[in-house]
XYZ file of C-alpha atoms in Angstrom:
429
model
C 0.000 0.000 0.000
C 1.314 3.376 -1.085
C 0.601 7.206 -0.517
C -1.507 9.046 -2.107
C -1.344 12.951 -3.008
C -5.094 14.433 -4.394
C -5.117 17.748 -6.395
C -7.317 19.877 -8.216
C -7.201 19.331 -11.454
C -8.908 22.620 -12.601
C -8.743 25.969 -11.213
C -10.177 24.647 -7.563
C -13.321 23.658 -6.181
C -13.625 20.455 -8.362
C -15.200 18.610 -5.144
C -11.819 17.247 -3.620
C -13.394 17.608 0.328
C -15.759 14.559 -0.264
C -12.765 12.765 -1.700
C -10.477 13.366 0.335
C -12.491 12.425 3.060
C -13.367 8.662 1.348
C -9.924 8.444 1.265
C -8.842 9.609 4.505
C -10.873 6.613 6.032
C -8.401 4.373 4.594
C -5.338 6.478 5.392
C -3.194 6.785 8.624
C -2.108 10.441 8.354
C -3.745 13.423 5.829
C -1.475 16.434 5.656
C -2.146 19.970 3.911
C 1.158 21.008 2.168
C 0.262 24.746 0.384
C -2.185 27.361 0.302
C -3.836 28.724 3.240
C -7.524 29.416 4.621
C -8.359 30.899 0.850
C -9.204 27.331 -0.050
C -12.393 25.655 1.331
C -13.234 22.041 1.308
C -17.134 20.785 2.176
C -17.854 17.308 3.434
C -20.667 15.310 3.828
C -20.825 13.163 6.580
C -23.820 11.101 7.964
C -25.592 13.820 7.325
C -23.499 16.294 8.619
C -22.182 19.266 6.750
C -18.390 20.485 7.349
C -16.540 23.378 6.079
C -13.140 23.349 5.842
C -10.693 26.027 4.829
C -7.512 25.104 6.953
C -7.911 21.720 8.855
C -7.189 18.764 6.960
C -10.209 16.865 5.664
C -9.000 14.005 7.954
C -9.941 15.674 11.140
C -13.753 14.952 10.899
C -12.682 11.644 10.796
C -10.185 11.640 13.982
C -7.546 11.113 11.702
C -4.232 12.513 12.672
C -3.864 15.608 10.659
C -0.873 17.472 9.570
C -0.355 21.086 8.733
C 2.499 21.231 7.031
C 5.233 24.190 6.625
C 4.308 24.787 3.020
C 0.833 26.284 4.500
C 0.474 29.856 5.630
C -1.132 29.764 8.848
C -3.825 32.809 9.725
C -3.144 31.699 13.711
C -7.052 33.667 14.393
C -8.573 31.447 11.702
C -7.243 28.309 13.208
C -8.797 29.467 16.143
C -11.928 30.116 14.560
C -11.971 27.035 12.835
C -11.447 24.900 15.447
C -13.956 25.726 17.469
C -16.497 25.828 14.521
C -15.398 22.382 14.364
C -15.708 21.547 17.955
C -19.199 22.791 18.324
C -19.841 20.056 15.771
C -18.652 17.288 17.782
C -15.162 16.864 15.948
C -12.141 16.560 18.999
C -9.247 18.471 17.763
C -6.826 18.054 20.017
C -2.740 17.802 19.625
C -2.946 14.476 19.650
C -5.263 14.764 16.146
C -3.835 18.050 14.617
C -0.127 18.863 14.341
C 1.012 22.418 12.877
C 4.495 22.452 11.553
C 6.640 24.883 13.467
C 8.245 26.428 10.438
C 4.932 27.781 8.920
C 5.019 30.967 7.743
C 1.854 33.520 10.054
C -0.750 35.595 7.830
C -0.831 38.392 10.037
C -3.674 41.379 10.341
C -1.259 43.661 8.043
C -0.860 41.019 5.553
C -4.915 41.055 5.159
C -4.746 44.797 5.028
C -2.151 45.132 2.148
C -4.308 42.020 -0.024
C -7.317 44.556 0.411
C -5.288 47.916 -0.891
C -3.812 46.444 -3.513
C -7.172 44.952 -4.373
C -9.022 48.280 -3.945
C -6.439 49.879 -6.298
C -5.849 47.912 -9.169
C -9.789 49.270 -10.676
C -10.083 46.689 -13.738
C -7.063 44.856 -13.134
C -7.982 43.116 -9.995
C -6.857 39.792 -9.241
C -9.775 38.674 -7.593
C -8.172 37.669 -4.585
C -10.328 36.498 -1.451
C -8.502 39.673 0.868
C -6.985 36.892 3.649
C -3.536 37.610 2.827
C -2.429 34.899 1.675
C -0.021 36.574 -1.094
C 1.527 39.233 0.895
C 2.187 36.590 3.563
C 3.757 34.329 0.485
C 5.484 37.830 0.021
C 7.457 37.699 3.293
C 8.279 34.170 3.351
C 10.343 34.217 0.677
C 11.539 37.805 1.416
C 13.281 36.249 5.035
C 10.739 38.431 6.896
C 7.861 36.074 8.305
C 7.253 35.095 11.342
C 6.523 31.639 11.868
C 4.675 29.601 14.603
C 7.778 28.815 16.317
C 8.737 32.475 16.693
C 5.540 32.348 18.948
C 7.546 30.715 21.561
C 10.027 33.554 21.637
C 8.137 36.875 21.765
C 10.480 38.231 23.741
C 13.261 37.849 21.338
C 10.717 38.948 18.339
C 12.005 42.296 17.775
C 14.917 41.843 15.018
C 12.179 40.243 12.752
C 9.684 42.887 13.541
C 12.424 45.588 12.591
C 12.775 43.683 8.730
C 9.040 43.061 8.764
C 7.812 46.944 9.128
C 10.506 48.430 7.136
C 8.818 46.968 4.506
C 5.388 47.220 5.427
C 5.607 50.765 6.502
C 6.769 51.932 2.812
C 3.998 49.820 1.095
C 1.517 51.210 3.822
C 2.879 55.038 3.619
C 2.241 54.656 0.115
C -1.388 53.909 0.247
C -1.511 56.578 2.816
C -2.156 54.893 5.848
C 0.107 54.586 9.121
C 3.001 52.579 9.906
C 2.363 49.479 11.322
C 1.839 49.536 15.300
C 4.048 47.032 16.699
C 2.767 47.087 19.947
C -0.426 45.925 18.969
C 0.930 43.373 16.824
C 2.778 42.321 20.095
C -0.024 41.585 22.176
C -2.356 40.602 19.184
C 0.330 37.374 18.912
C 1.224 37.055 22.770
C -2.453 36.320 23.412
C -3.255 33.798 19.974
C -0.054 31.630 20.945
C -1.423 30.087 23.647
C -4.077 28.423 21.149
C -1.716 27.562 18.370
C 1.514 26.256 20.578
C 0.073 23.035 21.847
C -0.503 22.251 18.225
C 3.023 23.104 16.844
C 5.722 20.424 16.345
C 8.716 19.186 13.730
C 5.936 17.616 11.567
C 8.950 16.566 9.212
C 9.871 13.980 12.214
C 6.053 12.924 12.720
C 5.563 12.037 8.848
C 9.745 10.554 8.787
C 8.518 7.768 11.569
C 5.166 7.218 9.736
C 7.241 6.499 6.267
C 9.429 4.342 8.195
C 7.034 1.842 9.355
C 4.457 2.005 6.478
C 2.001 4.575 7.370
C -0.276 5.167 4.545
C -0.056 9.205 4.099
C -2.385 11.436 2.153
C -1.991 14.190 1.329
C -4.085 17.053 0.806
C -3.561 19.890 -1.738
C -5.861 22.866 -2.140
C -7.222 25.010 -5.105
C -5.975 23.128 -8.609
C -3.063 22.993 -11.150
C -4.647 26.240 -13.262
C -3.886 28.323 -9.980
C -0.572 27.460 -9.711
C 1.892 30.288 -9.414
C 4.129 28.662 -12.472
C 1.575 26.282 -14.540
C -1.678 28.494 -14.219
C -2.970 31.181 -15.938
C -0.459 33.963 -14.862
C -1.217 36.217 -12.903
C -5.231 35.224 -12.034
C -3.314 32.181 -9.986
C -2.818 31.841 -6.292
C 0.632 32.533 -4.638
C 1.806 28.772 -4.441
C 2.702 26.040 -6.070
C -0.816 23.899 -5.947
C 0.955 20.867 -8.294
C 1.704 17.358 -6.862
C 5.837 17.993 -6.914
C 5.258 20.591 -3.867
C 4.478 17.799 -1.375
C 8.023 17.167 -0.542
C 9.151 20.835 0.229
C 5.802 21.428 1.948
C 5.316 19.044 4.331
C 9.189 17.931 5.079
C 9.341 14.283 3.166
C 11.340 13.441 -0.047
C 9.973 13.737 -3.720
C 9.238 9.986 -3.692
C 6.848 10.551 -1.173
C 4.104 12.030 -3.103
C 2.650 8.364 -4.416
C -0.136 7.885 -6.352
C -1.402 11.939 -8.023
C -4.896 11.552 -7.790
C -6.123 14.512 -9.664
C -10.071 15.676 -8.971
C -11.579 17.366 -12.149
C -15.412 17.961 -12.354
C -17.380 16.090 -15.463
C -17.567 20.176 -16.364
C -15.741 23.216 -15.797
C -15.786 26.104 -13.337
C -13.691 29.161 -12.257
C -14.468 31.710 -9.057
C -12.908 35.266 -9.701
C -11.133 36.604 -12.951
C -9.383 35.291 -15.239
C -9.400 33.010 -18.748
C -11.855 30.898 -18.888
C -12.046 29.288 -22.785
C -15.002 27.267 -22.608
C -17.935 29.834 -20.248
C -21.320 29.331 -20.718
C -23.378 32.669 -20.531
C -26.819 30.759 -21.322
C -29.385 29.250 -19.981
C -27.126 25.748 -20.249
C -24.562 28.066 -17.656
C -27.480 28.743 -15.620
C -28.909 25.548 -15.019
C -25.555 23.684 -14.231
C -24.544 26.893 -11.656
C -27.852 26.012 -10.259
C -28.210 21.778 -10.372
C -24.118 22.130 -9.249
C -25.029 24.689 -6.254
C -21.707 26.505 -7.531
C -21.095 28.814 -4.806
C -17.589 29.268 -3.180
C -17.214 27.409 -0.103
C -14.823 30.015 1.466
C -16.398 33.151 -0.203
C -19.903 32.640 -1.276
C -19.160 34.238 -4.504
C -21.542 32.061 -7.079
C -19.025 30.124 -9.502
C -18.621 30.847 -13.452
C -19.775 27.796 -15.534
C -18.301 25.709 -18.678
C -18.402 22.919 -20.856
C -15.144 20.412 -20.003
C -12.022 21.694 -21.519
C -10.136 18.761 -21.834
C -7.450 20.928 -23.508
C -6.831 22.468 -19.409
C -6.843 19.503 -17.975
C -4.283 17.119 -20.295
C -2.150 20.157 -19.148
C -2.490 19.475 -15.675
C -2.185 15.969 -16.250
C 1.316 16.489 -17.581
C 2.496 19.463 -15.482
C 1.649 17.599 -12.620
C 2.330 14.052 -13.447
C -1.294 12.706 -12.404
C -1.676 9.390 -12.220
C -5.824 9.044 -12.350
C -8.111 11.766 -12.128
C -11.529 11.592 -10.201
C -14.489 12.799 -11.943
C -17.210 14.698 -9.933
C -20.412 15.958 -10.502
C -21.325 13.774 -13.293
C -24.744 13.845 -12.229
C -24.754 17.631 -12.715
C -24.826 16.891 -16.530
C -28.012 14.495 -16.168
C -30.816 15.665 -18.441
C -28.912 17.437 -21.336
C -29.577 16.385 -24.575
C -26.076 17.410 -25.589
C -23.002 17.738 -24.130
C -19.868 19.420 -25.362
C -16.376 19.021 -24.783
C -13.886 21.433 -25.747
C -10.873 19.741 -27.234
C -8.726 22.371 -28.728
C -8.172 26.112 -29.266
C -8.110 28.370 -32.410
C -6.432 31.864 -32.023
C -6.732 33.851 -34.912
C -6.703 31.239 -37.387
C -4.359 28.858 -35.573
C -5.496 25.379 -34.098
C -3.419 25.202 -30.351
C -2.995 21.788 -28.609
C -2.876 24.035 -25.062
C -3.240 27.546 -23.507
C -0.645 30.034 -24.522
C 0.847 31.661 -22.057
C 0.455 35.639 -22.477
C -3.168 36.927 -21.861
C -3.241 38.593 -24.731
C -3.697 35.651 -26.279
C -6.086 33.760 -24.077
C -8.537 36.785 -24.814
C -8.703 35.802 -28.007
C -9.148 32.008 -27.506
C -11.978 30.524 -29.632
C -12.619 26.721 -28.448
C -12.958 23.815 -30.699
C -15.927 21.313 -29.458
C -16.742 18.027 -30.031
C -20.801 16.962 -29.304
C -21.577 14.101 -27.821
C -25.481 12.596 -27.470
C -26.752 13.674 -23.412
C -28.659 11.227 -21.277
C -32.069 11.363 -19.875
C -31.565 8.724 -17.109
C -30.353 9.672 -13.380
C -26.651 8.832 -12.724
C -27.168 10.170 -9.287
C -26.319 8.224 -6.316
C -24.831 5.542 -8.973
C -22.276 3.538 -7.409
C -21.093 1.003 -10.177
C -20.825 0.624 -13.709
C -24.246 -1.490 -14.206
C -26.052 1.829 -12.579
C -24.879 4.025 -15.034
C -26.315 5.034 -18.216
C -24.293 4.434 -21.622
C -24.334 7.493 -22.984
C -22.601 8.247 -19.584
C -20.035 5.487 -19.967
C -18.855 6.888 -23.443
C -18.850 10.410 -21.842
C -16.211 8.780 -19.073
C -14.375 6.922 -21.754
C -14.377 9.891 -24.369
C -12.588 12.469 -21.173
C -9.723 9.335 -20.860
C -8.855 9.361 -24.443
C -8.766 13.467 -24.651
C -7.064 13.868 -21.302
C -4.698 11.080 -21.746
C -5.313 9.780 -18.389
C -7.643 7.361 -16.765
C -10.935 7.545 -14.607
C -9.929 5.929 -11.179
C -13.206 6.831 -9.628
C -16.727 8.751 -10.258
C -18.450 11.161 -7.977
C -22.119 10.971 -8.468
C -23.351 12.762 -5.404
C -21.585 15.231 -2.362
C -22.421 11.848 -0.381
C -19.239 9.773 0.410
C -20.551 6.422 -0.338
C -22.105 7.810 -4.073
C -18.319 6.778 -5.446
C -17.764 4.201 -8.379
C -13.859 2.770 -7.428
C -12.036 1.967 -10.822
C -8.986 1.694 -9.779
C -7.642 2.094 -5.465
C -5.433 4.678 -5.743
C -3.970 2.832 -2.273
C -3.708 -0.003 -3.651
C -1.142 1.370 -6.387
């Protein structure tokens, strides 16, 4: 038995909470290894709704649950989050959920700079969800964060403090408001670390002695390839690296450790925010799968832009992030249409493309090339084999593999955990 890392395979919200969740039933540690609470993850168990933005889907489950140093940590959301989660029954205790020392804190001005820069850039917004998570990204890799383990030595906090407002005093004098006020900052920290210390530990250590005696680790990524910082469409992406190869340098283990890529793409497309989006529906046909796929942002609300499957996207993401089976959701979304289409190339200006081209510029002018395939009228809902499933449905599956050079390892029919069809155990690999 193997590990097993599970993507996006879009630009996010393809579903990946329910299955992640199946999966982490089977597994003996989950661990998050980028993004930060700007991703959200809804499960549906026994009933019971969850919303997750920064806990690892294996914490409804009781099992252990890793937060890995690739994450930035919003220490007041954690909070937050936690207790949401208690008040539902879930223990979360340090003996469940680990934090790694070394992640890098969103902190209050991090959230106010995300909202400026927002609030300035008029047409040119990013679309951003105002958490910080960028500017946070910002100071990581500028050697000016503080981490969760610098919560353990307030006292000695003010060197980093020093690097950390020289910065953020410029940026902030510039959109005319006032230098940062350390002492706040101070206390605002001094009184969250008692919540986040009994959590924080050398994860790297925790998921070293779980390799060494055959632990089966998932792990969890959030958003989806298109978002990535490198591989997605520049600059309407998030500020990490959301591909399989980052679970190594997130999370502390080796690149071998990443296992089988399961990759989670909907039997459609969607996108929250701006951005490219080839294949939009702005008809009645967008309407009705916005509606039947309840396409509203788990973290934001904001209702979620519709398309036909661009398998074009996703044979990128395939490649760029070496996934080894994808999981389709949603199928049952697409019940009821007496014609479905499937975007299988672009033409820009007269010129057939195999794949997105880089410069947006050029993705404005993207005309997609479909392929129609017959609908079906049957329910695929609930379905949970092959035999329940309606042909047309089948060749629908069968006609994604061949254009996405990839396999189906398992169907989604329904947010409910058992409403899975298992091709192929992705634990088992």
């Amino acid at each position: 038995m193997g590990n097993v890392t599970v993507i996006g395979g879009q630009w996010g919200d393809e579903g990946k909470g329910k299955i992640v969740d199946w999966l982490a039933s089977r597994a003996d540690v989950v661990v998050r290894f980028q993004g930060g609470h700007n991703a959200g993850h809804t499960l549906v168990v026994g009933g019971e709704t969850y919303k997750l933005s920064l806990l690892p889907s294996g914490i409804v489950r009781g099992t252990p649950s890793i937060i890995g140093n690739g994450v930035v940590l919003d220490p007041w959301a954690l909070k937050d989050e936690v207790e949401r989660i208690r008040a539902q029954g879930v223990a979360v205790t340090p003996e469940v959920l680990r934090v790694a020392e070394t992640c890098p804190l969103i902190l209050p001005i991090h959230r106010d700079l995300d909202a400026l820069r927002e609030d300035a850039s008029g047409a040119s917004k990013i679309g951003t969800t105002r958490r910080g998570i960028g500017p946070a990204y910002e100071d990581k890799v500028g050697r000016r964060a503080i981490r969760v383990c610098d919560l353990a030595h307030l006292n000695e906090l003010d060197p980093l403090l020093d690097r950390l407002c020289a910065h953020h005093d410029a940026l902030r004098a510039g959109f005319g408001q006032p230098a940062v006020d350390r002492a706040a900052l101070k206390a605002q920290l001094a009184e969250i670390a008692e919540f986040v210390l009994p959590f924080a530990r050398a994860v790297w250590l925790d998921l070293e002695e779980a390799r060494s005696r055959g632990r089966r680790i998932l792990f969890e990524g959030a958003q989806g390839v298109l978002l990535d910082v490198d591989h997605g469409t520049y600059p309407f992406v998030t500020s990490s690296n959301t591909v399989a190869g980052t679970t190594g340098s997130g999370s502390g283990t080796g690149p071998g450790a990443a296992g089988f890529v399961l990759g989670i793409v909907k039997a459609y497309t969607t996108r929250v925010g701006a951005g490219p989006f080839p294949t939009e529906l702005f008809d009645e046909v967008g309407e009705r799968i916005g509606e039947r796929g309840r396409e509203f942002g788990t973290v934001t609300g904001r209702r979620r832009r519709c398309g036909w499957f661009d398998s074009v996207l996703v044979r990128q993401a395939v490649a760029v992030s070496g996934i080894t089976g994808v999981a389709l959701t949603k199928l049952d979304v697409l019940d009821g249409l007496d014609t479905i289409r499937i975007c299988t190339g672009y033409r820009i200006d007269g010129r057939d493309f195999a794949y997105l081209p880089p410069h947006a510029a050029d993705q404005a002018r993207v005309e997609p090339i479909y392929e129609e395939i017959a609908g079906w009228s049957e329910s695929t809902a609930g379905a949970r084999s092959w035999a329940e499933l309606p042909a047309q449905a089948i060749k629908y599956i069968r006609r994604v593999e061949e254009l996405i050079h990839c396999p189906v390892a398992l169907v989604s029919t329904s947010p409910e955990r058992d409403d899975t069809i298992l091709v192929r155990d992705p634990f088992a690999s």
